[in-house]
PDB file of C-alpha atoms in Angstrom:
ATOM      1  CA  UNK A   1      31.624 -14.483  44.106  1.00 44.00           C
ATOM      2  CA  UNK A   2      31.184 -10.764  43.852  1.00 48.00           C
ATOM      3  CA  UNK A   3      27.746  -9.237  44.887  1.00 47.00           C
ATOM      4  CA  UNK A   4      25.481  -8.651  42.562  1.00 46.00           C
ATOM      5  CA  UNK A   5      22.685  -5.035  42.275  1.00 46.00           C
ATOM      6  CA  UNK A   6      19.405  -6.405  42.660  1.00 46.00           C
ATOM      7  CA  UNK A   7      18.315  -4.160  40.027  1.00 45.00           C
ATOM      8  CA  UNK A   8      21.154  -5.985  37.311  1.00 45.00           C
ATOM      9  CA  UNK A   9      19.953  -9.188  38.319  1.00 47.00           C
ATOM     10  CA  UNK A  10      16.196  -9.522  38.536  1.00 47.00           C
ATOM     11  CA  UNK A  11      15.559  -7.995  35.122  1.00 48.00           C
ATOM     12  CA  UNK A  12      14.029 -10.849  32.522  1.00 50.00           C
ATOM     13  CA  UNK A  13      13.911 -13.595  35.668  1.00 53.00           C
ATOM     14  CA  UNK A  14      17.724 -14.028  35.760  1.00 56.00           C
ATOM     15  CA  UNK A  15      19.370 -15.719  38.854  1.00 61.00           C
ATOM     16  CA  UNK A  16      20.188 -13.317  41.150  1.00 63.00           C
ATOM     17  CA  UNK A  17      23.236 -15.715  42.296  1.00 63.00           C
ATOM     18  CA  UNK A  18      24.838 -15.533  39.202  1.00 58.00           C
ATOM     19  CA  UNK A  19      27.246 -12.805  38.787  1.00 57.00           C
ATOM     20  CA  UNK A  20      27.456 -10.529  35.810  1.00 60.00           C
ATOM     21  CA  UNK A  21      31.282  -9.106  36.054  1.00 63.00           C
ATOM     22  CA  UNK A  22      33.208 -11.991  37.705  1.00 73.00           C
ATOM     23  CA  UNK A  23      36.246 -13.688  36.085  1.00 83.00           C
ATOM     24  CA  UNK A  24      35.652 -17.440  35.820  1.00 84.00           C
ATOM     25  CA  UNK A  25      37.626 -20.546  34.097  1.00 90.00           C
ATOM     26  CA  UNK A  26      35.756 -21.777  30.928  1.00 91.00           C
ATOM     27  CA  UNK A  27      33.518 -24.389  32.375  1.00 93.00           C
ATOM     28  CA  UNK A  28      32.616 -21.826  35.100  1.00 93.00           C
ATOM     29  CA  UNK A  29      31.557 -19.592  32.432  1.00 91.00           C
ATOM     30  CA  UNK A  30      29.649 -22.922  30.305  1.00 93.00           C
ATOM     31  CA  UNK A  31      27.742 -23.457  33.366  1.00 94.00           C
ATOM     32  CA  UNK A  32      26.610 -20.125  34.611  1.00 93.00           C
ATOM     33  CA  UNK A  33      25.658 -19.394  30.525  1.00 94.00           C
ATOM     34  CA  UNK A  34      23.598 -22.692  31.141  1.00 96.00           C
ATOM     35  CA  UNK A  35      21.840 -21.410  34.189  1.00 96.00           C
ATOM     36  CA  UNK A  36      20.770 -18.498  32.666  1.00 95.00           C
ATOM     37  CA  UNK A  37      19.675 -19.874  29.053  1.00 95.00           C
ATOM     38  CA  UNK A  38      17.178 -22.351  31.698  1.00 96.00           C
ATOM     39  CA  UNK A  39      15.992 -19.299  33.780  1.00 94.00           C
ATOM     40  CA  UNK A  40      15.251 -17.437  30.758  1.00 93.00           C
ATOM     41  CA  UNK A  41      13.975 -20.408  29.037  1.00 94.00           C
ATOM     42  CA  UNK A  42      11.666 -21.260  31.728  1.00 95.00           C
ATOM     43  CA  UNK A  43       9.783 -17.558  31.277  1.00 95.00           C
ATOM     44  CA  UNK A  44       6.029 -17.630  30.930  1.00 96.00           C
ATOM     45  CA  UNK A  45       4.865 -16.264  27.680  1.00 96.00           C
ATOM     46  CA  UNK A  46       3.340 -12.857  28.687  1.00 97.00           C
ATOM     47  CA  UNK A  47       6.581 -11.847  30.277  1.00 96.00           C
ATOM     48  CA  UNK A  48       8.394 -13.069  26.938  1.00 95.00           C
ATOM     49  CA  UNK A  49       5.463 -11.175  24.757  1.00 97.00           C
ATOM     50  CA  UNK A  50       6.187  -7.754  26.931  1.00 97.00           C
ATOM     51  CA  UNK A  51      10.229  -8.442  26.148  1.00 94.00           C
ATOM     52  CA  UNK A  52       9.419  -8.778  22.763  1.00 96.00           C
ATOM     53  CA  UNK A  53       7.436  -5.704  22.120  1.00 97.00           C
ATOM     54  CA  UNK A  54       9.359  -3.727  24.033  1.00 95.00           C
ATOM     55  CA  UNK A  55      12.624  -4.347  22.327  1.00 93.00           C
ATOM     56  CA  UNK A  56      10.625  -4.047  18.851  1.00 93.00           C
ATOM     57  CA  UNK A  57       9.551  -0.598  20.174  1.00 92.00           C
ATOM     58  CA  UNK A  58      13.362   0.178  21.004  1.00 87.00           C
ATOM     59  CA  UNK A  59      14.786  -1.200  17.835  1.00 87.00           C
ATOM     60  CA  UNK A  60      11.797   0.425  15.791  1.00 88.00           C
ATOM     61  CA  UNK A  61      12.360   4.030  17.622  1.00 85.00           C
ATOM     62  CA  UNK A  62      15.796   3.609  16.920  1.00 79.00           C
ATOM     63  CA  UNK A  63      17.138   3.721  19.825  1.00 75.00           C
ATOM     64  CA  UNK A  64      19.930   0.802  19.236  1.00 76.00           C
ATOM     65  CA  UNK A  65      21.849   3.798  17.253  1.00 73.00           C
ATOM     66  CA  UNK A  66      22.026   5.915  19.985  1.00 66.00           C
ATOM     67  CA  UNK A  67      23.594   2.896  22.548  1.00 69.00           C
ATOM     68  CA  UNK A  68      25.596   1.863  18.894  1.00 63.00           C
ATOM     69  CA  UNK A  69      27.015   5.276  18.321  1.00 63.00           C
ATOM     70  CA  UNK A  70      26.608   7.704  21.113  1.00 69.00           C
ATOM     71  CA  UNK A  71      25.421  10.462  18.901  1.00 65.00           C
ATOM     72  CA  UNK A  72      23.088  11.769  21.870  1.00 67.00           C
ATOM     73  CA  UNK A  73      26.389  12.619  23.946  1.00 72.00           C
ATOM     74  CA  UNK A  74      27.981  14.996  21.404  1.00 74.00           C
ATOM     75  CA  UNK A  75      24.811  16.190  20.274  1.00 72.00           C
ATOM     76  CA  UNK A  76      23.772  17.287  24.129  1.00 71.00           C
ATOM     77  CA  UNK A  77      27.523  18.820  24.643  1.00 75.00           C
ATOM     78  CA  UNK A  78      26.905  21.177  21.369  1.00 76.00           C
ATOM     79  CA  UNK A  79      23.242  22.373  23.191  1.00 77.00           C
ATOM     80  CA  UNK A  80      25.619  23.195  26.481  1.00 74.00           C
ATOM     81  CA  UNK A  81      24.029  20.131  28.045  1.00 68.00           C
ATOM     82  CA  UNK A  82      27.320  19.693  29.707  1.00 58.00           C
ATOM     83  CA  UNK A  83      28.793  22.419  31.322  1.00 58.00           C
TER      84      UNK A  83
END
């Protein structure tokens, strides 16, 4: 298994030991989906609260467009932001 970033890893309490861009068999993949659905299951409830909030705040500001359609990328070449 590949090395991980700390900073992809520790975000949410996910297991650092699992992977995130590693090719697996199936029941590789069933367990390591497992592992992570128990970490993140196993969250207190003000770290889930914060989550919650702050992906309200990022769906509510609508930020989810901009990942969705990349119109900050065209939008910053037409201002010269670019070149």
């Amino acid at each position: 298994m590949g090395a991980v970033p700390d900073r992809a890893c520790h975000a949410g309490g996910m297991d650092p030991a699992t992977p995130l861009a590693d090719a697996h068999p199936p029941a590789e993949i069933a367990h390591l989906v497992e592992r992570q659905g128990v970490a993140k299951a196993r969250l207190d409830a003000l770290t889930v609260l914060v989550l919650a909030v702050l992906a309200g705040a990022f769906v509510a500001l609508g930020f989810e467009h901009v990942v969705a359609n990349w119109f900050l990328l065209p939008y910053g070449a037409a201002l010269g932001g670019l070149g």
